[in-house]
Coordinates of C-alpha atoms in Angstrom, one line a residue:
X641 CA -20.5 37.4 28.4
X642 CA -17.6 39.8 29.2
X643 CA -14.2 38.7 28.5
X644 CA -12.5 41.9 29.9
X645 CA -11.4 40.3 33.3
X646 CA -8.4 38.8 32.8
X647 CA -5.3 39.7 34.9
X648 CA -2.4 42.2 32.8
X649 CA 0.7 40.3 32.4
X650 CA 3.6 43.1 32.7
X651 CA 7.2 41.9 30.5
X652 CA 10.2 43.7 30.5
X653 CA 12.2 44.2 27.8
X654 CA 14.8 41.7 29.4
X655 CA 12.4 39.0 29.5
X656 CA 10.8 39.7 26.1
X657 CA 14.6 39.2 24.5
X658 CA 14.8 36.2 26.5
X659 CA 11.5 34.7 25.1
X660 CA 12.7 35.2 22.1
X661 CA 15.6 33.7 22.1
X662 CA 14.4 30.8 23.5
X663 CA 11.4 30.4 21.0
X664 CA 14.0 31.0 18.1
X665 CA 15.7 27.7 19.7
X666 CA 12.6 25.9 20.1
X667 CA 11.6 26.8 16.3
X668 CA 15.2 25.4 15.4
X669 CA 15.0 22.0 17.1
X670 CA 11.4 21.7 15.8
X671 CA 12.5 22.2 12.2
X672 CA 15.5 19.4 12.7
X673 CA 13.0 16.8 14.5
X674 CA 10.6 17.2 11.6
X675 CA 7.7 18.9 13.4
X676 CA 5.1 20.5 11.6
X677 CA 5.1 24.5 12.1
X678 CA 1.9 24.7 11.3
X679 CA -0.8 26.1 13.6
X680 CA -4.1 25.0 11.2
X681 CA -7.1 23.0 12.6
X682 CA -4.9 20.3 13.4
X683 CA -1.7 21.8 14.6
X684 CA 0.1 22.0 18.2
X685 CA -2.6 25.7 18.6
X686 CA -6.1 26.8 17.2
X687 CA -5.1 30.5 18.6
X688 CA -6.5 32.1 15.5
X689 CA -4.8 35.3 16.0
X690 CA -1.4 34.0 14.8
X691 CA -3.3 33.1 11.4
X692 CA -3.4 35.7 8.2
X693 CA -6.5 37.2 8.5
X694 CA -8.2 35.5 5.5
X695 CA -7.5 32.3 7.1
X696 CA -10.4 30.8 8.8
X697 CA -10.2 31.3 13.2
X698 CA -11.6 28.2 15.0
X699 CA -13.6 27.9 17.8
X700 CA -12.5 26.9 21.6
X701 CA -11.5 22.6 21.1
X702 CA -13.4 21.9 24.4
X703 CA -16.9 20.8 23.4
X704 CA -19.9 22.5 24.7
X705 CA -21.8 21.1 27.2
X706 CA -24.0 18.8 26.0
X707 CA -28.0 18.2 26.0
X708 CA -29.9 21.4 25.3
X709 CA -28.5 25.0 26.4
X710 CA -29.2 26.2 29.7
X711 CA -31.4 29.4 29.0
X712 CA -34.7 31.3 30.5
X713 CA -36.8 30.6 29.2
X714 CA -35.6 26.8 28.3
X715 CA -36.0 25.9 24.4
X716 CA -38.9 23.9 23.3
X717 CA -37.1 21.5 20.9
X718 CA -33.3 20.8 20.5
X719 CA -32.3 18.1 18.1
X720 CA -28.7 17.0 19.3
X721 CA -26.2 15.9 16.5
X722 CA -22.6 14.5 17.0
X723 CA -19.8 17.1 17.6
X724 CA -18.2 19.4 19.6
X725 CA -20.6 22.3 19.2
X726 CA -18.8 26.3 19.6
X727 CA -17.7 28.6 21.8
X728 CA -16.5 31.9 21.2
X729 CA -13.5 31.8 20.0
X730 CA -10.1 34.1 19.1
X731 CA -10.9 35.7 16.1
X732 CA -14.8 34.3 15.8
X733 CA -17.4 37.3 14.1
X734 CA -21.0 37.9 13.8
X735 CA -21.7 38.1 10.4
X736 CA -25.2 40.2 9.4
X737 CA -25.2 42.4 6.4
X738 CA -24.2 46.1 7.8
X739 CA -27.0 47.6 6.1
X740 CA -29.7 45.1 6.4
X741 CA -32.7 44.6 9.2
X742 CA -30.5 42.8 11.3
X743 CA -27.9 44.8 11.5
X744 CA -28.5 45.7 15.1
X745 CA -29.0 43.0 16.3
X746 CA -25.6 41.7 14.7
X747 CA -24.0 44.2 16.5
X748 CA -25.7 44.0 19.4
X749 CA -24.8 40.0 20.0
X750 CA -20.8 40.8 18.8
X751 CA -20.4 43.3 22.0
X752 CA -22.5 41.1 24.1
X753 CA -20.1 38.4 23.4
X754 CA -17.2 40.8 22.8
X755 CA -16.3 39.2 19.1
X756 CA -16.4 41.8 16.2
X757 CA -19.5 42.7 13.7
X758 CA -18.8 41.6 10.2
X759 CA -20.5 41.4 6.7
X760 CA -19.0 37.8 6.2
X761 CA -19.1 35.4 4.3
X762 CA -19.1 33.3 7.4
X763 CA -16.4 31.0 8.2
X764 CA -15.7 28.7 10.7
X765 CA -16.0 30.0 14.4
X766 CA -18.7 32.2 13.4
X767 CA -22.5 33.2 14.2
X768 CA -24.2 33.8 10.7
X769 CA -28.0 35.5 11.0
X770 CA -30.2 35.5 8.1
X771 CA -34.2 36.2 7.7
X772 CA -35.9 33.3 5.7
X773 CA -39.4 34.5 4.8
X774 CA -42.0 32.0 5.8
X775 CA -39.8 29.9 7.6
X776 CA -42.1 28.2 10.3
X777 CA -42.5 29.6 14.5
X778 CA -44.4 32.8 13.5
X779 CA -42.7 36.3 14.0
X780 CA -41.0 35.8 17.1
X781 CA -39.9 31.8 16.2
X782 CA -36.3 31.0 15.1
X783 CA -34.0 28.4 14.1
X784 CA -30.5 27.9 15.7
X785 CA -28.3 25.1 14.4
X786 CA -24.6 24.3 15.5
X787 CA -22.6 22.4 12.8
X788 CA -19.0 21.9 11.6
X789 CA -17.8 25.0 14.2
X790 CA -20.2 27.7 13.0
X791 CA -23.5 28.5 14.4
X792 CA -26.9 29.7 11.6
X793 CA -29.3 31.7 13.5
X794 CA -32.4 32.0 11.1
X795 CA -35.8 33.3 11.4
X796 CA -38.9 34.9 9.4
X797 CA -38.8 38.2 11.2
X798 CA -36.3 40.3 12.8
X799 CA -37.7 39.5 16.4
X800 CA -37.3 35.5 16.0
X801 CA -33.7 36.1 15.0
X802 CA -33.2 38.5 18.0
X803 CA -34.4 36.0 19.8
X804 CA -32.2 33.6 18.4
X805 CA -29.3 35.8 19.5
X806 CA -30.8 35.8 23.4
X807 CA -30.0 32.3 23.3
X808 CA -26.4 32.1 22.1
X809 CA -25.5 34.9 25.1
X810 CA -27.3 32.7 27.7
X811 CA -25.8 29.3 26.2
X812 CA -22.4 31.3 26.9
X813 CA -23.2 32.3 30.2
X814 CA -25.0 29.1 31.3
X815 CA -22.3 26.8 29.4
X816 CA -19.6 28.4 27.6
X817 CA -21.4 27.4 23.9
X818 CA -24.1 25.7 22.3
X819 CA -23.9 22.1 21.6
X820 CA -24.0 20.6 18.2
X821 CA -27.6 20.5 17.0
X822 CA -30.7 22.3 16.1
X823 CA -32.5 24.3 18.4
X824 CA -36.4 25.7 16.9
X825 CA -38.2 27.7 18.9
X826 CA -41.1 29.9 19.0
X827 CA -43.3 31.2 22.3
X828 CA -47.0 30.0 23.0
X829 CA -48.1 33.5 23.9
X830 CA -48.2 36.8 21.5
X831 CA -48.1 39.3 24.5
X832 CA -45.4 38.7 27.5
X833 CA -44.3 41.3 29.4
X834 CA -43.8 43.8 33.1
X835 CA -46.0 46.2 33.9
X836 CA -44.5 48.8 36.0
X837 CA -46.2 51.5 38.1
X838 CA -44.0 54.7 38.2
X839 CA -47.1 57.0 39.0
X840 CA -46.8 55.9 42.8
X841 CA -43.0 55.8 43.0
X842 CA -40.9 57.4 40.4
X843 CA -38.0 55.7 38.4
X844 CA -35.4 57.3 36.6
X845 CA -35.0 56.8 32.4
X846 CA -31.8 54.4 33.9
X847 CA -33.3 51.8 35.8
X848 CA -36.4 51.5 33.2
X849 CA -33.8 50.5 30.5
X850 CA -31.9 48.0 32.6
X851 CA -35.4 46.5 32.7
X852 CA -35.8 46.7 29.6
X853 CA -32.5 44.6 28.4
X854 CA -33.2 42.4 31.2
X855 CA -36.7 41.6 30.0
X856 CA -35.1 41.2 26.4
X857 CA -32.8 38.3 27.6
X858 CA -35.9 36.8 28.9
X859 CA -37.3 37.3 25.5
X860 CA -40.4 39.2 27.2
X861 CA -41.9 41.7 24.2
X862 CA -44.2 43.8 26.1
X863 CA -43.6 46.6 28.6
X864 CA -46.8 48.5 30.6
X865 CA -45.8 51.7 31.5
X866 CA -48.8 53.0 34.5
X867 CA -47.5 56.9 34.8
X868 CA -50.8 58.2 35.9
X869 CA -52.4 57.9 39.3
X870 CA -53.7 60.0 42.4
X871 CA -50.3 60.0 43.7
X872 CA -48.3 61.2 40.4
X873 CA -48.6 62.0 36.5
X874 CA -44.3 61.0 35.8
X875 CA -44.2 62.3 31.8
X876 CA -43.9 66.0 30.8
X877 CA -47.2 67.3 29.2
X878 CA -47.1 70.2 26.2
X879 CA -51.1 70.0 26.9
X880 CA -51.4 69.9 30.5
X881 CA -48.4 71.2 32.1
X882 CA -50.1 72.1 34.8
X883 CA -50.9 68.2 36.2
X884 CA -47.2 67.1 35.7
X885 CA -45.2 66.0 39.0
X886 CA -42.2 67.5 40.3
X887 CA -40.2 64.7 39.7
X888 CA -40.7 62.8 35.9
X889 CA -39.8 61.8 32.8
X890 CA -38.8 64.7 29.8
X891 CA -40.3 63.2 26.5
X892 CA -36.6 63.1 25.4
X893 CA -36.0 60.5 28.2
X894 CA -39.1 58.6 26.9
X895 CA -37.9 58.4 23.5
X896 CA -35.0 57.1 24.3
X897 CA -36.8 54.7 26.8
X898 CA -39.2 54.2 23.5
X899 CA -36.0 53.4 21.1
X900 CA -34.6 51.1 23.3
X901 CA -37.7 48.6 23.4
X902 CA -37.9 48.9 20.1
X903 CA -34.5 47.9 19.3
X904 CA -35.1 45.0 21.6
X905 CA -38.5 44.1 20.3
X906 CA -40.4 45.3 23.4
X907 CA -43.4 47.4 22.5
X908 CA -44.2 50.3 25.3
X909 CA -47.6 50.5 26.2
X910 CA -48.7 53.6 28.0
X911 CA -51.6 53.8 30.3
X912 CA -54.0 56.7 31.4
X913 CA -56.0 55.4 34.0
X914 CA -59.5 56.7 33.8
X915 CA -62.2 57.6 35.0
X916 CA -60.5 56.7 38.4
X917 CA -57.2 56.9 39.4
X918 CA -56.7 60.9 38.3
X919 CA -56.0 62.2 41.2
X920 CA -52.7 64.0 40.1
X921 CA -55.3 65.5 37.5
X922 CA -58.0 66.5 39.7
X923 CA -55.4 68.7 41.9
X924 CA -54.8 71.1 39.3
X925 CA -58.7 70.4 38.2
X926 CA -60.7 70.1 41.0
X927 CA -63.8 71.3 39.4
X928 CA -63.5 67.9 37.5
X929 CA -63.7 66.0 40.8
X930 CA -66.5 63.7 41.7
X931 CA -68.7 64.2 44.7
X932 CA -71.2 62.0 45.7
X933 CA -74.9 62.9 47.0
X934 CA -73.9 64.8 50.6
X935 CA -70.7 66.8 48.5
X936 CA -68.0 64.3 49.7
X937 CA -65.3 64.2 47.4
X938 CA -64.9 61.2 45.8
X939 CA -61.1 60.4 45.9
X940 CA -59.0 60.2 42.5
X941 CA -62.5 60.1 40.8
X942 CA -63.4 62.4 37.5
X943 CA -67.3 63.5 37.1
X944 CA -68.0 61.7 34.0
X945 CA -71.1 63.8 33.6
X946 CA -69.2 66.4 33.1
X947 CA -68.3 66.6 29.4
X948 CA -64.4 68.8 30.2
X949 CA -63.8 65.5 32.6
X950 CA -63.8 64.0 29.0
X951 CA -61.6 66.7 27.6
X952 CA -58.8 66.8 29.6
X953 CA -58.3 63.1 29.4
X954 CA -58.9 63.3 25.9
X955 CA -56.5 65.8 25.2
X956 CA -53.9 63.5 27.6
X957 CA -54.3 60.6 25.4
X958 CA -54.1 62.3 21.5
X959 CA -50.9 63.8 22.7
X960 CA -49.3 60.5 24.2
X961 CA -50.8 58.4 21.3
X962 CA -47.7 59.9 19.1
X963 CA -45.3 59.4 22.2
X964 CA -45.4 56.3 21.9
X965 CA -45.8 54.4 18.5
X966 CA -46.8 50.8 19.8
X967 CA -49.8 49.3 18.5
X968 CA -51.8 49.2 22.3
X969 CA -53.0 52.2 24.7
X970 CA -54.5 51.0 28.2
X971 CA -57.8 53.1 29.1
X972 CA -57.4 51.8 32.7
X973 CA -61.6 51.9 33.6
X974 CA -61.0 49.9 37.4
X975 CA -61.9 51.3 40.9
X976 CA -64.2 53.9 39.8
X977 CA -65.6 55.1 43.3
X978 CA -69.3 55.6 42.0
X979 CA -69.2 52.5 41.5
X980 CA -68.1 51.3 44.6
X981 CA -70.6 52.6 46.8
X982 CA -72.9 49.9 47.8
X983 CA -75.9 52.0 46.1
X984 CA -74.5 54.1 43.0
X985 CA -77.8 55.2 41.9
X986 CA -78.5 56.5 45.4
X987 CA -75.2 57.8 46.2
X988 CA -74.5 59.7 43.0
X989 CA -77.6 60.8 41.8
X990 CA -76.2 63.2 39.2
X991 CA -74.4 60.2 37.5
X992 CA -77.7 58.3 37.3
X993 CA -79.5 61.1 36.2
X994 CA -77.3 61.5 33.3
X995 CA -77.1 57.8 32.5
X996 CA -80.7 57.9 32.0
X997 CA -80.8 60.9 29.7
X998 CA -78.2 59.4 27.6
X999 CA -79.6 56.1 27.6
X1000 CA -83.0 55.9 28.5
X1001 CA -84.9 55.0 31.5
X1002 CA -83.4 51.7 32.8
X1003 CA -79.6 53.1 32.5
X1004 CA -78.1 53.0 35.8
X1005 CA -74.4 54.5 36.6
X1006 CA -72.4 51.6 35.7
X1007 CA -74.0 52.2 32.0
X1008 CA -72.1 56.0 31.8
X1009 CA -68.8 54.4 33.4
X1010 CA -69.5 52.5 30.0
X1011 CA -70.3 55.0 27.9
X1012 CA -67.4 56.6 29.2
X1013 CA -64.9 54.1 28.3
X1014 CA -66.4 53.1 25.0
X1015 CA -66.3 57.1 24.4
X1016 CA -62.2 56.8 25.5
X1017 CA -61.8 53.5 23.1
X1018 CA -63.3 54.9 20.1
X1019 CA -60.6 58.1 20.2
X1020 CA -57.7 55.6 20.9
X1021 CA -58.5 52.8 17.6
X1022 CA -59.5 56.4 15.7
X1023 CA -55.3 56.8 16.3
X1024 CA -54.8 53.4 15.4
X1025 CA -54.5 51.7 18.6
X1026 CA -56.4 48.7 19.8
X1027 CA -57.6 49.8 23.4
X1028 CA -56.9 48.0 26.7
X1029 CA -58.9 47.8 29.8
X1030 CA -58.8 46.5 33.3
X1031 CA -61.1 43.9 34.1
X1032 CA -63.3 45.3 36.3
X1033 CA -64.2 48.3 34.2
X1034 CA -66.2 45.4 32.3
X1035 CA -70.0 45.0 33.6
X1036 CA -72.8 42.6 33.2
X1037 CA -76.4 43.1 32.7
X1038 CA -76.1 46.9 31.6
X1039 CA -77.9 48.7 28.8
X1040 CA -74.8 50.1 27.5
X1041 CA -72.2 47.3 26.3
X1042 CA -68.4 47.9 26.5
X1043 CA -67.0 47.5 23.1
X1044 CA -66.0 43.9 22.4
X1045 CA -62.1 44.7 20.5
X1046 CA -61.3 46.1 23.7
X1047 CA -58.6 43.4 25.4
X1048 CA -59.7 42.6 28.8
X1049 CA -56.6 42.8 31.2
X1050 CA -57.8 40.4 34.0
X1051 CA -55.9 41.2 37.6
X1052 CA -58.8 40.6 40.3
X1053 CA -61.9 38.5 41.3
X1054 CA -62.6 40.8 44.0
X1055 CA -65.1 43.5 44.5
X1056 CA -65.7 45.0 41.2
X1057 CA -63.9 42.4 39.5
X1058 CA -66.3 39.8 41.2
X1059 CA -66.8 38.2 37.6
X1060 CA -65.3 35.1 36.7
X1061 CA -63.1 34.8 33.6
X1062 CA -65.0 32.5 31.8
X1063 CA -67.6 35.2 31.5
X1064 CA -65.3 37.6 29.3
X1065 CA -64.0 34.5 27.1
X1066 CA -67.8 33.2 27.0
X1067 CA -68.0 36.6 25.2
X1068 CA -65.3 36.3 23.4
X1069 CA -63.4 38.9 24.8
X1070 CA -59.4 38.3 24.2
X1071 CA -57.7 38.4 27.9
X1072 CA -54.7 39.4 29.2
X1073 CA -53.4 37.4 32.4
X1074 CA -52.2 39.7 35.3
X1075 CA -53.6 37.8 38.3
X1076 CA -52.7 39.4 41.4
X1077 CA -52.5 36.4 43.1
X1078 CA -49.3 35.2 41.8
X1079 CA -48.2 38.4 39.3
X1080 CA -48.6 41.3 41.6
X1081 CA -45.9 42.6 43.2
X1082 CA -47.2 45.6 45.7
X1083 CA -44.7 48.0 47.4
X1084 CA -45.6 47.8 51.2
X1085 CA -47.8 44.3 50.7
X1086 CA -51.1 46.2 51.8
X1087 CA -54.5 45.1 51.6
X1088 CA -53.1 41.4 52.5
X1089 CA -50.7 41.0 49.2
X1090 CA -47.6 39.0 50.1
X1091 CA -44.6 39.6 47.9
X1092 CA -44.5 36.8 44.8
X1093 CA -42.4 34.3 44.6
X1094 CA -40.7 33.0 41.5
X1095 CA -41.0 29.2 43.1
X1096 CA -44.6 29.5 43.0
X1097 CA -45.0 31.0 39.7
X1098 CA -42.5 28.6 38.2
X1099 CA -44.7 25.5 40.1
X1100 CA -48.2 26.8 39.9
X1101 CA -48.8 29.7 37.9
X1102 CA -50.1 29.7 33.9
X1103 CA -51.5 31.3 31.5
X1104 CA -54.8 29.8 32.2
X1105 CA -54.4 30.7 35.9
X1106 CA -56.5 33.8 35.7
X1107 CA -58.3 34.2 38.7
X1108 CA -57.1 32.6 42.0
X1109 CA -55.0 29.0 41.9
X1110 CA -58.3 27.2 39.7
X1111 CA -57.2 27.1 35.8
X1112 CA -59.9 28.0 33.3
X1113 CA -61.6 25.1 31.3
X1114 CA -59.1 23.7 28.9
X1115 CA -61.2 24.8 25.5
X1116 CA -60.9 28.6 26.6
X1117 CA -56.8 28.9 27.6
X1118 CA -55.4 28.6 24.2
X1119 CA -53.1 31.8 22.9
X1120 CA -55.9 33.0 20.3
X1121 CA -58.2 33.3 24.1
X1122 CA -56.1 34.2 26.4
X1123 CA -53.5 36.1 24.7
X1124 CA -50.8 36.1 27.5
X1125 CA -49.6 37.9 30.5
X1126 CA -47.7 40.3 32.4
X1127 CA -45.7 40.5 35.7
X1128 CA -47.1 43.8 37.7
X1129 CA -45.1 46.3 39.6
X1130 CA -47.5 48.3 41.8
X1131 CA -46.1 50.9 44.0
X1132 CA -48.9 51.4 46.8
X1133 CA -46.3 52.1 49.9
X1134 CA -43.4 53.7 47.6
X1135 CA -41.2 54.0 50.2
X1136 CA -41.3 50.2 51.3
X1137 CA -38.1 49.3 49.1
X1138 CA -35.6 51.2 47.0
X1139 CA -35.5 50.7 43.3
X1140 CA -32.4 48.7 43.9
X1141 CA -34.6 46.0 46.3
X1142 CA -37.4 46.2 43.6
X1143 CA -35.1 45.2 40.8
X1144 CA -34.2 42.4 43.1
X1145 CA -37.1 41.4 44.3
X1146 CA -38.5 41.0 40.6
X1147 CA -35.8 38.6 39.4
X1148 CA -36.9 35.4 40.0
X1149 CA -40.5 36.2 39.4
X1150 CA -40.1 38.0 36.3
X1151 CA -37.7 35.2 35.0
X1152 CA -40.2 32.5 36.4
X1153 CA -43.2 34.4 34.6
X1154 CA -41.1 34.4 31.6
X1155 CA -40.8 30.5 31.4
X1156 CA -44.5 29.7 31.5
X1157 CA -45.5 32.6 29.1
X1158 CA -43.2 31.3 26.3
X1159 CA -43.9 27.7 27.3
X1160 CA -47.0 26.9 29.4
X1161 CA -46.3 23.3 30.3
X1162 CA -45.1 22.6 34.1
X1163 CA -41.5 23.3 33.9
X1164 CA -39.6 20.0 33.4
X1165 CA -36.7 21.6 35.5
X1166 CA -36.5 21.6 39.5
X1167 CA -37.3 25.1 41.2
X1168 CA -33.5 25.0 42.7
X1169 CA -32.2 24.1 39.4
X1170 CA -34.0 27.1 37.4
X1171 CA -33.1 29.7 40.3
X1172 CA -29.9 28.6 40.0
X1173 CA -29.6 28.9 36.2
X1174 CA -31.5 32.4 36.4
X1175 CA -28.2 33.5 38.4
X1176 CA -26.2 32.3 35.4
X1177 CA -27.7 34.0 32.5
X1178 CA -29.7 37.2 34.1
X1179 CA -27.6 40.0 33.8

């Protein structure tokens, strides 16, 4: 909340004498009638600035709005206690130890809510954090309690604190302060996030991080960044100059997109769509490109018989691996064309060929798309990342089995992608929700996508809604299944809105998305209510 808008009050030095003099009088007829000059807790002011500065400043006297505080997404338990709660008031601090892990996020909350950063002790009128180790929520759970004029914001990681923070800014926004009480709160789902597509339509370093803090107020922890396709490759390359776009980001812009998340406990996960999708690739390597039985090109798709197809991308991912330092790296593996030819064996005989000599007589091409990814997920966990794939690069019935740590990012149960979920969980595969029938918002709405609405994801939409409206059976949708979601940006038409209308047009939805990954359950809140409480807090 910024406090910078009030109006300047000009005085002249007439009117300043004149104040004074007429206080002076005041002060006089005070003293004869006996009235306190005191300006304590219970005196005729609680404006702390006229206190010494080791006296303790109070908070605002109007209480805070009672019930829990409005924020996105809402709390899962408040406890209400008797009191006035806090607001920010003259003279309140953020006390964090300067030099300990939450440090940053101390000072991060003080300029949010313009008060100042202090090592404490706390006093009254002021937000104390603290880690407590094995306090219960997991990581990203915290405790918030409002008592006697001072707010504890406790947790038994940095992020659950962080978290905790998030919530004081929105209560100030949504409400002026936090009520008296306890607030705990942790989410359902370990991954929650926006994946955004800047291989199709470039954005700049600038609007990425405004998603970023925007993402952090909705306590979202997870950013997909898709910066290679047949329209685009958007990050400088040392290995491959030669594939980079005109327009992209430096690795020094990445970083700092990088450092960012990371201050705001978002992890960046990069992805290098493969063996489809490389387009951008193939025009500075077309001897890589795919061609099918009668030497039609097969657009955006690599020859995966062709062992340098595996060593380009190879050498792509080693060298974004250390780019970015988060524990995830997506290998893509959808919309391979082979393999959307109504006859692959027949169509691409060189692939089938080659399947069979690697893995016997009954291989079929579907087997070295496989092969291929298994080959792409073994280099990624050898750099100590867990992989990521895209559902329909997953195949039944095949010789060749994809490798089961690899997390299944479900989006469609169309062509490719014809299988249901409960096939992957059946498995055990863990699944990641990005169903494109309520989370995909496409530039352009081609190939009959409609824009999302945050109304319907906030009245419809779960975690457990993978495929379609129908929700999986109850015993496969818990978070140790399916593991959470994201919101998708895809940029098909990139010239159908502006990053400007995107932002906008991702406001509601990403906030609605938000709620129902940190708290599953059917919101308890009317649509009109939570829109309008989105426009409160979402900066």
């Amino acid at each position: 909340m910024r406090l910078s808008n009030r109006l300047p009050v000009r005085i002249t030095r007439t009117a300043a004498i004149r104040g004074t003099v007429s206080a002076l009088a005041l002060l006089a007829a005070m003293s004869v009638m006996g009235c306190p000059r005191s300006t304590g807790r219970h005196g005729a002011t609680d404006d702390a600035r006229s206190l010494p500065a080791s006296a303790a400043p109070s908070s605002s006297t109007a209480p805070a709005p009672p019930g829990p505080p409005g924020v996105v997404p809402a709390v899962r338990s408040f406890t209400a206690q008797g009191g006035p709660g806090w607001r920010p008031g003259a003279g309140a601090r953020v006390v964090a130890d300067p030099g300990g892990p939450l440090a940053d996020a101390g000072r991060r909350l003080a300029d949010d809510l313009e008060l100042k950063a202090d090592a404490g002790p706390a006093r009254r009128g002021d937000i104390e954090l603290a880690l407590r180790p094995g306090q219960s929520g997991g990581p990203e759970g915290y405790e918030l309690t409002t008592h006697d004029g001072k707010v504890l914001i406790t947790g038994a990681d940095e992020a659950g604190v962080f978290y905790g923070t998030r919530t004081v800014v929105q209560a100030v926004r949504s409400g002026g302060g936090l009520p008296e009480g306890t607030v705990r709160d942790s989410p359902d789902r370990p991954q929650r996030g926006l994946n955004l597509d800047i291989a199709r339509k470039f954005f700049t370093a600038a609007w990425i991080k405004d998603r970023l803090r925007q993402m952090a107020d909705l306590k979202l922890n997870q950013l997909g960044l898709h910066f290679s396709d047949d329209q685009g490759f958007r990050i400088a390359s040392d290995s491959h100059p030669e594939i980079v776009s005109p327009e992209h980001l430096t690795k020094a812009e990445v970083r700092g997109i990088v450092d960012l998340a990371s201050s705001l406990h978002i992890t960046v996960v990069p992805e290098i769509d493969s063996p489809g999708h490389l387009g951008a690739v193939l025009a500075a390597h077309p001897d890589l490109q795919l061609r099918d039985a009668g030497g039609t090109v097969a657009r955006g798709a690599v020859d995966i018989a062709d062992p340098d197809s595996a060593a380009v991308v190879d050498d792509l991912i080693r060298e974004y691996a250390d780019l970015f330092p988060g524990p995830w790296f997506h290998l893509g593996a959808d919309e391979y064309r082979a393999l959307m030819s109504r006859d692959p064996q027949a169509s691409y005989p060189r692939l089938a060929e080659a399947a069979r000599q690697k893995y016997g007589p009954g291989a079929k091409v579907q087997d070295l798309a496989t092969g291929w990814l298994n080959g792409r997920a073994a280099l990624v966990r050898s750099l100590g990342k867990t992989p990521k794939a895209w559902n329909d690069g997953f195949f039944r019935d095949g010789v060749v089995t994809p490798d089961k740590d690899i997390e299944v990012e479900y989006w469609t149960g169309k062509e490719l992608g014809a299988r249901p979920p409960a096939e992957y969980l059946d498995e055990g595969r863990p699944l990641v929700n990005l169903n494109d029938e309520y989370l995909y918002y496409v530039l352009g709405e081609p190939n009959q996508f409609r824009y999302p609405t945050g109304e319907r994801i906030h009245g419809q939409w779960s975690p457990a809604v993978v495929r379609g409206t129908t929700p999986v059976a109850a015993g496969q949708s818990g978070p140790d299944r399916i593991l959470g979601g994201r919101f998708a940006i895809w940029c098909d038409k990139p010239d159908a809105q502006t990053p400007d209308q995107v932002a906008n047009g991702i406001r509601l939805p990403l906030a609605a998305t938000a709620q129902r990954l940190w708290n599953p359950a059917k919101p308890q809140q009317p649509w009109q209510d939570f829109a309008a409480l989105v426009g409160r807090v979402l900066r």
